[in-house]
Coordinates of C-alpha atoms in Angstrom, one line a residue:
X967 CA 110.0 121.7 7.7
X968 CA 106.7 121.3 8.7
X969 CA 104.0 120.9 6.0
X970 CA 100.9 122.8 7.6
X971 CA 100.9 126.6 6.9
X972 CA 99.5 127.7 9.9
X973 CA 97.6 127.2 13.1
X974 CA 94.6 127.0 11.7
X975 CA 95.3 124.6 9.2
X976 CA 97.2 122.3 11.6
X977 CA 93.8 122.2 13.9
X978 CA 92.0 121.1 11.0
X979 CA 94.4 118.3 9.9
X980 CA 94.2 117.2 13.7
X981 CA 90.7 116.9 14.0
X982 CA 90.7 119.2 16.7
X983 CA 88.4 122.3 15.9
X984 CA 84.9 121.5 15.2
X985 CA 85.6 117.8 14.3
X986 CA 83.1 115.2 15.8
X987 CA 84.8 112.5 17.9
X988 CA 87.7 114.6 18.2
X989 CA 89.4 114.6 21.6
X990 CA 90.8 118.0 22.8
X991 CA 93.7 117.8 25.8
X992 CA 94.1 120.5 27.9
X993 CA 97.4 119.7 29.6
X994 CA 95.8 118.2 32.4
X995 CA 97.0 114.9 34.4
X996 CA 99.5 113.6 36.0
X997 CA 103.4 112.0 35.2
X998 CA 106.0 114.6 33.5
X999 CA 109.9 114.0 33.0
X1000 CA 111.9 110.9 31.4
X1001 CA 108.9 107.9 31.6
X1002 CA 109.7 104.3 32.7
X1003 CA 106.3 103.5 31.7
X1004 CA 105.4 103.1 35.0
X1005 CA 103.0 105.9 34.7
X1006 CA 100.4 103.5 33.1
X1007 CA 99.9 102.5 36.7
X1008 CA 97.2 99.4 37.2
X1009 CA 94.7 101.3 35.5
X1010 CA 92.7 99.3 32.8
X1011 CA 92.7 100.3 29.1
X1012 CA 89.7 101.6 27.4
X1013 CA 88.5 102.3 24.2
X1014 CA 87.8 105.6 22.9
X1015 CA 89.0 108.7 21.4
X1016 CA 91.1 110.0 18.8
X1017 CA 94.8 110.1 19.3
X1018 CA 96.8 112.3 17.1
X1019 CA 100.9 111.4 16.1
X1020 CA 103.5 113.6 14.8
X1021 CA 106.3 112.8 12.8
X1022 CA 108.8 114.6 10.6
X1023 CA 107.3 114.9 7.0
X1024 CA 109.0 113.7 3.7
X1025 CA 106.3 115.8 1.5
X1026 CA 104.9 114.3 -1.9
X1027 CA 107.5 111.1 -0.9
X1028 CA 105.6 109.9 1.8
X1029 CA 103.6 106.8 1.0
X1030 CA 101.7 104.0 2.7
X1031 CA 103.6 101.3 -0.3
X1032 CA 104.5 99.2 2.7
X1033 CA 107.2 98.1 0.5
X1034 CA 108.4 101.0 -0.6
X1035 CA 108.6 102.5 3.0
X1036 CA 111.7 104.7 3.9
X1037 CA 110.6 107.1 6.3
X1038 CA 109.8 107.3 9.8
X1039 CA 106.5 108.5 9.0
X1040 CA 106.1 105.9 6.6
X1041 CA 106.8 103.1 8.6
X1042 CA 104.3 104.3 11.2
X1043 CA 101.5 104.5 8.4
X1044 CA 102.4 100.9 7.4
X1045 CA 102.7 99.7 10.5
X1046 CA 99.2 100.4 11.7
X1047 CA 97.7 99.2 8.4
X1048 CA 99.7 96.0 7.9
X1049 CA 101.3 93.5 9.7
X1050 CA 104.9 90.8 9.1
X1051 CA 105.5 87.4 9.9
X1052 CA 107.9 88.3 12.6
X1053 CA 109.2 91.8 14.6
X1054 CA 112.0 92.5 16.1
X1055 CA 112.1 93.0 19.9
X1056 CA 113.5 95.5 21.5
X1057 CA 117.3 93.4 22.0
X1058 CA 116.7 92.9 17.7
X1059 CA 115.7 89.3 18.5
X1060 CA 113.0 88.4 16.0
X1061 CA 109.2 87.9 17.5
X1062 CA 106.2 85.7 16.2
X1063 CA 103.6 88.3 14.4
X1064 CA 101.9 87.2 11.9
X1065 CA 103.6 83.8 12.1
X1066 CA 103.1 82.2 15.2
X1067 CA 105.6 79.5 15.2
X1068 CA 108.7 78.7 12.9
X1069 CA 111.7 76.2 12.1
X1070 CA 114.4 75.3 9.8
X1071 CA 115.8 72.0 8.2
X1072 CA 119.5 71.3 9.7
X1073 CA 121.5 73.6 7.4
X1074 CA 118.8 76.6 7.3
X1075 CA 118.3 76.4 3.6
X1076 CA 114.4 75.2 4.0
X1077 CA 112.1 78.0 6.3
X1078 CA 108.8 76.4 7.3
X1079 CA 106.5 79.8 8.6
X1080 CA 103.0 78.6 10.6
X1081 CA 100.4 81.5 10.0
X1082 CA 98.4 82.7 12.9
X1083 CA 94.5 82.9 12.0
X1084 CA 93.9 86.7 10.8
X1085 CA 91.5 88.4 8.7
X1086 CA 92.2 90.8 6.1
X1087 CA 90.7 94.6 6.0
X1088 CA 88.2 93.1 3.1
X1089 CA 87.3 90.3 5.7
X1090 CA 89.4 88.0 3.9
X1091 CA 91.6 85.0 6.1
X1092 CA 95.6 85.1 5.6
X1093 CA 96.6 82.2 3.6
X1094 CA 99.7 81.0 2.5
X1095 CA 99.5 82.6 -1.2
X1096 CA 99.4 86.0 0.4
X1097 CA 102.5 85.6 2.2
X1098 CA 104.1 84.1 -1.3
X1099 CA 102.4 86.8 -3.2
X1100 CA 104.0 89.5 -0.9
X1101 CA 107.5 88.3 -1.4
X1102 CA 107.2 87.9 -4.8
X1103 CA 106.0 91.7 -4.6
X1104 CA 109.1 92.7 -3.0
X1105 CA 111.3 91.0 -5.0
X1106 CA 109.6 92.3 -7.9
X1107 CA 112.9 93.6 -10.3
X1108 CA 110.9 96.1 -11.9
X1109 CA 110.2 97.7 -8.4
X1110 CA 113.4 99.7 -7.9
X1111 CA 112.3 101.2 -4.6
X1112 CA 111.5 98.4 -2.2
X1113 CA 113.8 98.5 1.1
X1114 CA 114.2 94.3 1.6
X1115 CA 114.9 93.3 -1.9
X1116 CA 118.2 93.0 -1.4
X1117 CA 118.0 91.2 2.4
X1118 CA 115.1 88.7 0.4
X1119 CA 116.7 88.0 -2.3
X1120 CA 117.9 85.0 -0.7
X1121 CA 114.7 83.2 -1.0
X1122 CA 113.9 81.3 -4.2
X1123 CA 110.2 82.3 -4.9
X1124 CA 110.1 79.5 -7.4
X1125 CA 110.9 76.8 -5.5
X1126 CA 108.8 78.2 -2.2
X1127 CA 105.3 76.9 -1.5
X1128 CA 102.3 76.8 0.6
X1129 CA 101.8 73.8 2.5
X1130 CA 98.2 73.2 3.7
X1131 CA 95.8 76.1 4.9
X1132 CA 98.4 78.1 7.3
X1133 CA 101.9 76.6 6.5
X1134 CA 104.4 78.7 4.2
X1135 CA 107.6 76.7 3.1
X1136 CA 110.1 79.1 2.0
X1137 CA 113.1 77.6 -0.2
X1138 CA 116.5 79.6 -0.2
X1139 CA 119.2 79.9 -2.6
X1140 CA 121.8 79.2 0.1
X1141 CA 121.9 79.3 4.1
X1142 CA 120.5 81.7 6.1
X1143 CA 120.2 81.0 10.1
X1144 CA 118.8 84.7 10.3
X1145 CA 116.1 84.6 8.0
X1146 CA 113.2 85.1 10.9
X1147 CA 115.3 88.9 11.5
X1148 CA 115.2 89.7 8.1
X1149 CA 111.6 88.9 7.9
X1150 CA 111.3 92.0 10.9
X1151 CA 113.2 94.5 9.0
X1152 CA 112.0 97.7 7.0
X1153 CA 109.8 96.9 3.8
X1154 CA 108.6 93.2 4.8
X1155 CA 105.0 93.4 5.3
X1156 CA 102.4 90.7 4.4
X1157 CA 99.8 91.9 1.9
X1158 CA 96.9 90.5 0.7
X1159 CA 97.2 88.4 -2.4
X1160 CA 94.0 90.6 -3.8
X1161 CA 96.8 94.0 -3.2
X1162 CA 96.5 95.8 -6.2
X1163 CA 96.7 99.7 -5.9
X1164 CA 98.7 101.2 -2.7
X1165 CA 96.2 103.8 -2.8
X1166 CA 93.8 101.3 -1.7
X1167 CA 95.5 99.0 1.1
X1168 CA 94.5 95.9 2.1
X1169 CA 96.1 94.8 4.9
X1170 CA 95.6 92.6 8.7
X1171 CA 96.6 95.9 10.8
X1172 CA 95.0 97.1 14.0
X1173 CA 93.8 100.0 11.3
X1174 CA 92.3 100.5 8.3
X1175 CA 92.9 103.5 6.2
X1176 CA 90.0 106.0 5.8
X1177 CA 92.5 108.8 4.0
X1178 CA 95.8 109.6 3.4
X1179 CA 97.5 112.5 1.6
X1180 CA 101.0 112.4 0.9
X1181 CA 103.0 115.0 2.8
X1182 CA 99.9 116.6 5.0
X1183 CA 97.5 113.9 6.7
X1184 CA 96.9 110.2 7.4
X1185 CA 93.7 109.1 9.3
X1186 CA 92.4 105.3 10.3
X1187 CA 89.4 104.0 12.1
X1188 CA 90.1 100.3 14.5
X1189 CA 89.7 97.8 12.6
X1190 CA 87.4 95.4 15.4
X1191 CA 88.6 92.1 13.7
X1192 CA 92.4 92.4 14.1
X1193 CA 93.6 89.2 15.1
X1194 CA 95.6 90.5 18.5
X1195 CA 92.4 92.2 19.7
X1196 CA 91.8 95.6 17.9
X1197 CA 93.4 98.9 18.8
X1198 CA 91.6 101.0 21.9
X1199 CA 91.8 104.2 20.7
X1200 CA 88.8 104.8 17.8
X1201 CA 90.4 106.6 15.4
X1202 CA 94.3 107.4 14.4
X1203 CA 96.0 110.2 12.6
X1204 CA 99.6 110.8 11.5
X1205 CA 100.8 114.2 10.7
X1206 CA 103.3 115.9 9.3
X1207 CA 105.2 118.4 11.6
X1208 CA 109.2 119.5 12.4
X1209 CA 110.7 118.9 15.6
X1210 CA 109.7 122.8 17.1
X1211 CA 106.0 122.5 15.6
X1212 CA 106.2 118.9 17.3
X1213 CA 106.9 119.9 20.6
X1214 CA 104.6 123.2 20.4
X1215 CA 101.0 121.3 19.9
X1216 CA 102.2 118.5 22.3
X1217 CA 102.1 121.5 25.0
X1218 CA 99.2 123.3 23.7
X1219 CA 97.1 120.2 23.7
X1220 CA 96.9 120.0 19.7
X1221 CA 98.4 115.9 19.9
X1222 CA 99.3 113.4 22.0
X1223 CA 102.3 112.1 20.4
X1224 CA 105.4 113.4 19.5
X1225 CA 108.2 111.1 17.7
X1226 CA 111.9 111.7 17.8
X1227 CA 111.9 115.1 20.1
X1228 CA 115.5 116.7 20.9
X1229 CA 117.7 116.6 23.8
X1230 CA 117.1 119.6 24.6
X1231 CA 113.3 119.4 24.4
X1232 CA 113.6 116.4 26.4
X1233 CA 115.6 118.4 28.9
X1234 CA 112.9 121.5 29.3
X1235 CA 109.8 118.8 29.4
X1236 CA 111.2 117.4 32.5
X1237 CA 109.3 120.3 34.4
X1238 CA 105.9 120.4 32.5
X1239 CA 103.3 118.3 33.6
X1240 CA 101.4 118.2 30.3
X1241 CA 103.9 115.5 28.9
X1242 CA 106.1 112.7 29.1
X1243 CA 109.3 111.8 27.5
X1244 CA 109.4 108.2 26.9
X1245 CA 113.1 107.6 26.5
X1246 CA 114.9 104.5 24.4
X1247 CA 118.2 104.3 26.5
X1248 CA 121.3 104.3 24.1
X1249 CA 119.2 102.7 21.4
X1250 CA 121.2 104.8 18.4
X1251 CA 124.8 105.1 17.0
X1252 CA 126.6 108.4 16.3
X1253 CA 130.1 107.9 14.5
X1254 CA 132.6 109.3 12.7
X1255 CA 134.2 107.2 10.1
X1256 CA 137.2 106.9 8.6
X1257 CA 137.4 105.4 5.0
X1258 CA 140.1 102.1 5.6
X1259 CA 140.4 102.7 1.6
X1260 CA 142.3 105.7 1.8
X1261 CA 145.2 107.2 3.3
X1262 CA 145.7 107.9 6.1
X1263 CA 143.5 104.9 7.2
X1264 CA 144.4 102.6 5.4
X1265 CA 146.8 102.4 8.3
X1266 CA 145.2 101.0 10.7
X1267 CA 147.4 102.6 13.4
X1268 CA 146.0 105.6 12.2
X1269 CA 142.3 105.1 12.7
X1270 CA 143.3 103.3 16.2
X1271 CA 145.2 106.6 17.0
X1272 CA 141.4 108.3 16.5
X1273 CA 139.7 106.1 18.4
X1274 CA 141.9 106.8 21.5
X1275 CA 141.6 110.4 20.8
X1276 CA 138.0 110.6 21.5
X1277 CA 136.5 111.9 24.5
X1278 CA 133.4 110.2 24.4
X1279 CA 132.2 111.4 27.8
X1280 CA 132.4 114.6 27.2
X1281 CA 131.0 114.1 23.3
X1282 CA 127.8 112.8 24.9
X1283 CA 127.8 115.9 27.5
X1284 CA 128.0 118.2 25.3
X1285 CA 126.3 117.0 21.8
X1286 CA 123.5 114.9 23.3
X1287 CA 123.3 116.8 26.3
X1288 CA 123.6 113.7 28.6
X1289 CA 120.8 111.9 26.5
X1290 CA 122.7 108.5 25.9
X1291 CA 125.8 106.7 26.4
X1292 CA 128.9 106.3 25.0
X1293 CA 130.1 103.8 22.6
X1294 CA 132.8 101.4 22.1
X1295 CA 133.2 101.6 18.2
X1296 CA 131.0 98.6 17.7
X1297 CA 127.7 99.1 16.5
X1298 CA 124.8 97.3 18.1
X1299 CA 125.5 98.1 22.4
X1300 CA 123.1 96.1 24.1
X1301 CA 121.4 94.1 21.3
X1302 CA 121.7 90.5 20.1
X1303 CA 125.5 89.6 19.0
X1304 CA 126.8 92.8 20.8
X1305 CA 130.3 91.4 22.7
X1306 CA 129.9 92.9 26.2
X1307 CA 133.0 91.6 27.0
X1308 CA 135.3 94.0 25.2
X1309 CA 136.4 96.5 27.6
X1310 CA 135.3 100.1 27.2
X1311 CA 137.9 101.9 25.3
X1312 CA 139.4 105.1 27.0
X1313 CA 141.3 108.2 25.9
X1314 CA 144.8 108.1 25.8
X1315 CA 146.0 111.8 23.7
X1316 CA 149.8 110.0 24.5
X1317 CA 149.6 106.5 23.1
X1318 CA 147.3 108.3 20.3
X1319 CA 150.1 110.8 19.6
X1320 CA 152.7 107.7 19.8
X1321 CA 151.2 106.2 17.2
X1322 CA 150.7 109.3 14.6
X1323 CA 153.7 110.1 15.0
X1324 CA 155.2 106.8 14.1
X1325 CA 153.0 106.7 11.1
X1326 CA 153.6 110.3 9.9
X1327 CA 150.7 111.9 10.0
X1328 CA 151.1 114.6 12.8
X1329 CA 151.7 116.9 10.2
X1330 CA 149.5 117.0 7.9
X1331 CA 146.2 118.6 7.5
X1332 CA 142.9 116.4 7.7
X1333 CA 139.3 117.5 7.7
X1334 CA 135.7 115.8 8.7
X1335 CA 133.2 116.0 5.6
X1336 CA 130.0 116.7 7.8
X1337 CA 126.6 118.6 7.5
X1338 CA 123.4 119.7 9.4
X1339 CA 121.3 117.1 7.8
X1340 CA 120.8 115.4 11.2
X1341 CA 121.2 117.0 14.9
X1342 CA 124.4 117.0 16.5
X1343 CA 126.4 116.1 13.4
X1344 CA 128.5 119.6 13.0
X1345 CA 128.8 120.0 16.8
X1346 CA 130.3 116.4 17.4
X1347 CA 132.5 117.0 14.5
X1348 CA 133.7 120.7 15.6
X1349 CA 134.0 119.2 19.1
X1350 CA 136.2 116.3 17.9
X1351 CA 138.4 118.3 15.7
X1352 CA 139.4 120.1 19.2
X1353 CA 139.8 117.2 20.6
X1354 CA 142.6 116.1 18.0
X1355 CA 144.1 118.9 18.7
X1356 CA 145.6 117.9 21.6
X1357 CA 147.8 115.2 20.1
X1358 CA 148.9 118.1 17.7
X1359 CA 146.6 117.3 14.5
X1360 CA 144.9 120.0 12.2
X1361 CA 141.2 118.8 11.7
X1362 CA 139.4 121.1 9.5
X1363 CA 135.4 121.0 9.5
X1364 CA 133.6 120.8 6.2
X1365 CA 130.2 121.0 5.7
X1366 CA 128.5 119.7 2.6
X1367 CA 124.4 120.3 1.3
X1368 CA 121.6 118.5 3.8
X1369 CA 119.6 117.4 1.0
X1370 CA 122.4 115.1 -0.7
X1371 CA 125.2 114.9 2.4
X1372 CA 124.5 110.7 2.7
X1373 CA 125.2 110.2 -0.8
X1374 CA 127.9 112.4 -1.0
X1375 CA 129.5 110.9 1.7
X1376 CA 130.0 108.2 0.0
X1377 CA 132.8 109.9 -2.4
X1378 CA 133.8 112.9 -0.5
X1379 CA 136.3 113.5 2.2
X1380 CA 138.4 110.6 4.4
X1381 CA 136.3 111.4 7.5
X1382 CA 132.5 112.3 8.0
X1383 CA 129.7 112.1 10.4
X1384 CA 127.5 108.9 10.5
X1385 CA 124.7 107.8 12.2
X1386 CA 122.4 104.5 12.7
X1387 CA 119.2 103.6 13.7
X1388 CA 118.5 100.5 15.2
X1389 CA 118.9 97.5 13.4
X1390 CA 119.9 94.2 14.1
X1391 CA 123.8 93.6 14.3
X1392 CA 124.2 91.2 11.0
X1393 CA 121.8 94.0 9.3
X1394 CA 124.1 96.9 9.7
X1395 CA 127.2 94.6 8.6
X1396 CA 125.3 93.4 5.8
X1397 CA 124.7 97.1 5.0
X1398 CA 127.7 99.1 5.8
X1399 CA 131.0 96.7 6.6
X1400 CA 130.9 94.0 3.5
X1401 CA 133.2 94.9 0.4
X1402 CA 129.7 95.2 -1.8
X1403 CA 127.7 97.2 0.8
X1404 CA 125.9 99.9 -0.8
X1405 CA 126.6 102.2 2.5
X1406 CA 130.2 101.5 3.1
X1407 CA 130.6 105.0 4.0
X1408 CA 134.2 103.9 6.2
X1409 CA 135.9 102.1 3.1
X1410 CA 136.2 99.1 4.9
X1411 CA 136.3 96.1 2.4
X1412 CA 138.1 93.0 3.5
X1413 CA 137.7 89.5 1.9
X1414 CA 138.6 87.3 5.2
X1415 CA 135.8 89.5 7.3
X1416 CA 133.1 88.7 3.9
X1417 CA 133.8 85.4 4.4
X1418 CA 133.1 84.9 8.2
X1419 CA 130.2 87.3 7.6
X1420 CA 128.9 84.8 5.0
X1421 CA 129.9 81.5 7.9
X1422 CA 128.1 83.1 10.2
X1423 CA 125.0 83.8 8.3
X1424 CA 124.8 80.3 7.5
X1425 CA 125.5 78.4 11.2
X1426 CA 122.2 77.1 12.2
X1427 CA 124.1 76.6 16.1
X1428 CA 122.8 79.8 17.8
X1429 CA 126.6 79.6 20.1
X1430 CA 128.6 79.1 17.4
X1431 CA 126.7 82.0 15.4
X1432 CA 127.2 84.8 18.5
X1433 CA 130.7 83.6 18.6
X1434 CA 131.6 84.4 14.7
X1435 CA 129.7 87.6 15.0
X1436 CA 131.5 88.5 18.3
X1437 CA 134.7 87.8 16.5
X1438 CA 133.2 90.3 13.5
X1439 CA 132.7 93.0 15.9
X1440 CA 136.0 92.5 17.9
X1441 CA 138.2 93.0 14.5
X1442 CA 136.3 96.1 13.6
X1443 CA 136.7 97.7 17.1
X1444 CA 140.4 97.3 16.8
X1445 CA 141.4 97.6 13.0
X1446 CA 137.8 99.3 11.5
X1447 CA 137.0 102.5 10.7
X1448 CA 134.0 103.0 13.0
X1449 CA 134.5 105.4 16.1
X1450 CA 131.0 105.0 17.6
X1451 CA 131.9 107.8 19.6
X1452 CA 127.6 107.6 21.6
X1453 CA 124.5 106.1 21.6
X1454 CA 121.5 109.1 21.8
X1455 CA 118.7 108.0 23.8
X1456 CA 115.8 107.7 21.3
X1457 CA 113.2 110.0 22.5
X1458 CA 109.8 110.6 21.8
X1459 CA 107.0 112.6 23.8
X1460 CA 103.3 112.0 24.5
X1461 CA 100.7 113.9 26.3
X1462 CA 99.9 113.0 30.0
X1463 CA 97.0 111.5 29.4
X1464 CA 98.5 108.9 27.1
X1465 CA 98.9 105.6 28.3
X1466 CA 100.6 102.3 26.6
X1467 CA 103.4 104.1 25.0
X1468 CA 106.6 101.6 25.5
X1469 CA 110.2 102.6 25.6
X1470 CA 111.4 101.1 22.4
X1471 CA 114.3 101.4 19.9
X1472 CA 113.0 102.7 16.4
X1473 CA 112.6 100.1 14.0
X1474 CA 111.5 97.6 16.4
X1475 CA 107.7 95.8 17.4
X1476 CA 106.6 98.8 20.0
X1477 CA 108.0 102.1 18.3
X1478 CA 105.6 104.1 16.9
X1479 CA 103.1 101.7 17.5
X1480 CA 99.8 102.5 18.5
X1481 CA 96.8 99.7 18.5
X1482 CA 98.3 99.1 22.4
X1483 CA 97.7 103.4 23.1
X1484 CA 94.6 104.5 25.2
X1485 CA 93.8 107.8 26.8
X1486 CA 93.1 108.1 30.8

């Protein structure tokens, strides 16, 4: 829902009526339709203006605590205030930031992190105790609301050190060859030692906060001394505003950038000139699982039987309206540790039928828990549930409350709607496929898969590390309860005079990041 009342009130959250410095966009300019980027042309960036982002508001729960960071909007905030040692790139392989360089003694149990030179908003330098100080932050056990304690915990704060003026030495409590990724995930940034009051950041961003208000308004001025150069445009804000208000003041010249826009927006924009869709290709997952804990998956006919019922082609038609591809019931397609090699799997209503038959379940009723709380979640389950039908089962849809439907998913039902951002491949098992997950919304709990979860964690050998995880991923796409049914193109919008924008997967170094934006 968006959280300004009316016009008025938008235009002066946006700095666009009677606002000095303010930069007003008419519509004017060339590039419209699905963006490679290549509109940027060889056109030289320049400094200037005011550029104005929109994002789906999580009211008085917004914060700029870039530990405590859960929401699109909130990651964005953070993101232009503060920096991490490392970022993912857009294959969720881990990038220097913050820490130019790293290695790792023989059985990755030792982390040595060499800090870039960088200057704190207070004019400050980085230093090894502000990295120690921010991890000890995170892993704070009173702080019940930051993201990566749980991906940290494996690093033992009291054996860690600084090692000279720009060296961090990070002990761990056992093995981890994928440390640097879990340094780029949500909730990791580097704060300065002198960090205090989240109300008052101070940070190494390409920004630095002049106001923020929980729920309405977020505005930042370049900060000149960021170490990678300073952003271009003067002045940032980040707004609150649902996916129709969103799309409205990109067209009417009220913003110039529009995050997470719908299909069908994406579809109509192809024939206005005023803006772009800059388009992530497949760089989601849309599922339904089926809880292995339960009957009738715990047969893992059953949920094979599923899988081969699934016409994913016509699931993407239909539901994303074209905007993706389909999946093979493996998360991750196209990132790091992703088996390519596994052929695509294609409906087959007989063999399906064959095999719910032989395990008795033609008969008897089944339903998909599902709910509204995120787009295309009722229609791909009301479309699948027709799809059954023509091997003969009775799938009932049920929908459950918005507000609560993750949680409840958790506990209701033995088939519901899931989705994914991106995130790297040992990230979403960590998350969602061990026996302790805390999201292990398809029941799946198997000791022998924790075990060569926990093997490949700790193999320093990068070949013998993508083969354990390729052997992870090729169990669960024949016996797991995932059918990754699509991946939805992530979509975002800016206006035709925005330049710099990259197509990149949220949750990754170039979404919804904007010190690298300009305005033609």
């Amino acid at each position: 829902m968006s959280t300004f009342r009316n016009r008025r009130e938008f235009l002066a959250l946006a700095g666009t009526a009677g606002t000095a410095g303010a930069l007003v966009l008419t519509g004017c300019g060339a590039g419209s339709g699905t963006s490679s980027g290549s509109a940027d042309g060889k056109a030289e960036p320049k400094r200037g203006g005011q550029l104005r982002a929109l994002f789906t508001g999580g009211g008085e729960a917004e914060t700029i605590d870039p530990h405590a960071e859960a929401l699109a909007i909130d990651m964005a905030r953070t993101k232009a205030l503060f920096d991490r040692l490392v970022e993912l790139d857009g294959n969720m392989a881990p990038v220097p930031r913050l820490a130019d360089r790293w290695e790792a003694n023989a059985d990755a149990t030792v982390w040595r992190f060499t800090l870039r030179d960088a200057t704190f908003h207070d004019g400050k330098n980085l230093t090894p105790e502000d990295v120690l100080f921010s991890f000890g932050r995170i892993l704070d056990p009173k702080a019940t609301n930051h993201f990566a304690q749980g991906l940290l915990s494996v690093i033992d704060l009291k054996k860690s050190r600084g090692v000279g003026k720009n060296t961090v030495e990070l002990q761990l409590s056992r093995p981890s060859a994928e440390l640097p990724a879990l340094l780029g995930t949500l909730g990791t940034a580097i704060v300065s030692a002198r960090y205090s009051d989240p109300a008052k950041p101070i940070g190494t961003g390409a920004f630095r906060l002049k106001s923020f208000q929980a729920g309405r308004s977020f505005v930042a001025e370049r900060f000149d001394d960021h170490w990678d150069g300073g952003a271009y445009v003067d002045e940032l804000r980040i707004l609150s505003a649902d996916a129709d208000a969103r799309g409205n003041a990109l067209r009417a010249g009220e913003a110039e950038y529009g995050y997470e826009m719908t299909p069908t927006f994406a579809r109509t924009a192809q024939a206005d000139k005023s803006v772009r869709i800059i388009a992530a290709k497949g760089s989601t997952a849309h599922a339904i699982v089926m809880k292995c804990d339960q009957e009738p998956f715990s047969n893992p006919d059953v949920t094979l039987a599923f899988k081969l019922l699934a016409d994913r082609e016509k699931l993407v038609e239909v539901v994303l309206a074209g905007q993706g591809v389909v999946g093979n019931d493996m998360f991750g397609k196209g990132y790091q540790y992703y088996p390519q090699d596994i052929p695509q799997r294609k409906r087959d209503v007989e063999e399906a039928r064959a095999l719910l038959k032989k395990a008795g379940v033609l008969n008897k009723p089944l339903s998909i828990y599902t709910s509204s709380v995120a787009n295309g979640f009722v229609e791909a389950a009301t479309l699948f549930a027709e799809q059954a039908a023509d091997a003969g089962l009775r799938v009932k849809v049920t929908t459950g409350s918005s507000e609560t439907y993750f949680k409840d998913q958790l506990t209701k039902g033995v088939m519901g709607s899931h989705r994914s951002g991106a995130m790297t491949v040992p990230t979403y098992i960590n998350d969602r496929l061990l026996t302790k997950s805390a999201f292990n919304a398809s029941g799946w709990r198997r000791e022998d898969f924790d075990a060569t979860f926990a093997k490949a964690q700790s193999t320093t050998d990068e070949a013998e590390r993508t083969k354990l995880y390729g052997q992870l991923q090729r169990t669960i796409h024949e016996e797991g309860g995932l059918l990754i049914w699509g991946h939805p193109d992530w979509l975002n919008a800016v206006s035709s005079r925005v330049r710099g924008v990259k197509e990149a997967p949220p949750n990754t170094l170039d979404s919804a990041r904007f010190d690298k934006v300009w305005l033609a």
